[in-house]
Amino acid sequence: MTQITVKVDGMMCGMCESHVNDAIRNAFAVKKVTSSHRKGETVILTESDIDDAAILDVINRTGYTALSVSREPYKKKGLFGFLKENGNG
């Protein structure tokens, strides 16, 4: 699974976050999407390969400005994720 973090400018409240989240969910097959207007970012968890340009386009069409996209392998948080990561699980 991949974690995609998109820096987004223009989100001011919880409704802005919902608007971006809904746009991502409607455009792509994602496991989870969360946005934070305080951090100015949207985090997407997905098993499918999503093109960066497509993500930027979907967010920009909502009226907000997508600034950058970064990717990293998703690491499960919590005790059990930590144990598996260290070979104890």
CSV table of C-alpha atoms in Angstrom, one decimal:
chain,number,residue,atom,x,y,z
A,1,MET,CA,0.0,0.0,0.0
A,2,THR,CA,1.2,3.5,-0.8
A,3,GLN,CA,0.7,6.7,1.2
A,4,ILE,CA,0.4,9.8,-1.0
A,5,THR,CA,0.7,13.2,0.6
A,6,VAL,CA,-0.5,16.2,-1.3
A,7,LYS,CA,0.2,19.8,-0.2
A,8,VAL,CA,-3.0,21.8,-0.8
A,9,ASP,CA,-3.5,25.5,-0.5
A,10,GLY,CA,-6.8,27.2,0.1
A,11,MET,CA,-8.6,24.8,2.5
A,12,MET,CA,-10.0,26.9,5.4
A,13,CYS,CA,-12.4,24.6,7.3
A,14,GLY,CA,-13.8,21.1,7.7
A,15,MET,CA,-16.2,21.5,4.7
A,16,CYS,CA,-13.2,22.3,2.5
A,17,GLU,CA,-11.6,19.1,3.7
A,18,SER,CA,-14.7,17.1,2.9
A,19,HIS,CA,-14.9,18.7,-0.5
A,20,VAL,CA,-11.4,17.6,-1.4
A,21,ASN,CA,-11.9,14.1,0.2
A,22,ASP,CA,-15.1,13.5,-1.8
A,23,ALA,CA,-13.4,14.6,-5.1
A,24,ILE,CA,-10.5,12.1,-4.5
A,25,ARG,CA,-12.9,9.3,-3.5
A,26,ASN,CA,-15.0,9.9,-6.6
A,27,ALA,CA,-12.0,10.0,-9.0
A,28,PHE,CA,-9.9,7.1,-7.7
A,29,ALA,CA,-10.1,3.7,-5.9
A,30,VAL,CA,-8.6,4.6,-2.5
A,31,LYS,CA,-8.6,2.8,0.8
A,32,LYS,CA,-8.6,6.0,2.8
A,33,VAL,CA,-8.3,9.8,2.3
A,34,THR,CA,-8.0,12.4,5.0
A,35,SER,CA,-7.4,16.2,4.6
A,36,SER,CA,-6.3,18.8,7.1
A,37,HIS,CA,-6.9,22.5,6.5
A,38,ARG,CA,-4.5,23.2,9.5
A,39,LYS,CA,-1.6,21.2,7.9
A,40,GLY,CA,-2.6,22.2,4.4
A,41,GLU,CA,-2.4,18.6,3.2
A,42,THR,CA,-4.4,15.6,2.0
A,43,VAL,CA,-3.2,12.1,2.7
A,44,ILE,CA,-4.3,9.2,0.4
A,45,LEU,CA,-3.9,5.5,1.1
A,46,THR,CA,-4.2,3.3,-2.0
A,47,GLU,CA,-3.2,0.0,-3.4
A,48,SER,CA,-3.6,1.2,-7.0
A,49,ASP,CA,-1.1,3.3,-8.9
A,50,ILE,CA,-2.5,6.8,-9.2
A,51,ASP,CA,-0.8,9.3,-11.5
A,52,ASP,CA,0.5,12.5,-9.8
A,53,ALA,CA,-0.8,14.7,-12.6
A,54,ALA,CA,-4.3,13.2,-12.2
A,55,ILE,CA,-4.3,13.8,-8.5
A,56,LEU,CA,-3.2,17.5,-9.0
A,57,ASP,CA,-5.9,17.9,-11.7
A,58,VAL,CA,-8.7,16.5,-9.5
A,59,ILE,CA,-7.8,18.8,-6.6
A,60,ASN,CA,-7.2,21.9,-8.7
A,61,ARG,CA,-10.7,21.3,-10.3
A,62,THR,CA,-12.2,21.6,-6.8
A,63,GLY,CA,-11.0,25.2,-6.6
A,64,TYR,CA,-8.1,24.6,-4.3
A,65,THR,CA,-4.5,24.6,-5.3
A,66,ALA,CA,-2.5,21.4,-5.2
A,67,LEU,CA,1.1,22.3,-4.7
A,68,SER,CA,3.1,19.1,-4.5
A,69,VAL,CA,2.8,15.3,-4.3
A,70,SER,CA,5.0,12.9,-2.3
A,71,ARG,CA,4.9,9.2,-2.0
A,72,GLU,CA,6.1,6.6,0.5
A,73,PRO,CA,5.3,3.0,1.4
A,74,TYR,CA,2.5,2.9,4.0
A,75,LYS,CA,3.6,1.8,7.5
A,76,LYS,CA,0.9,0.8,9.8
A,77,LYS,CA,0.9,2.7,13.0
A,78,GLY,CA,0.3,1.3,16.4
A,79,LEU,CA,1.8,-1.5,18.5
A,80,PHE,CA,1.2,-4.4,16.1
A,81,GLY,CA,2.6,-2.5,13.1
A,82,PHE,CA,5.8,-1.8,15.2
A,83,LEU,CA,6.2,-5.5,16.1
A,84,LYS,CA,5.8,-6.6,12.5
A,85,GLU,CA,8.3,-4.0,11.3
A,86,ASN,CA,10.9,-5.4,13.7
A,87,GLY,CA,10.3,-9.0,12.8
A,88,ASN,CA,8.6,-9.9,16.1
A,89,GLY,CA,5.1,-10.3,14.7
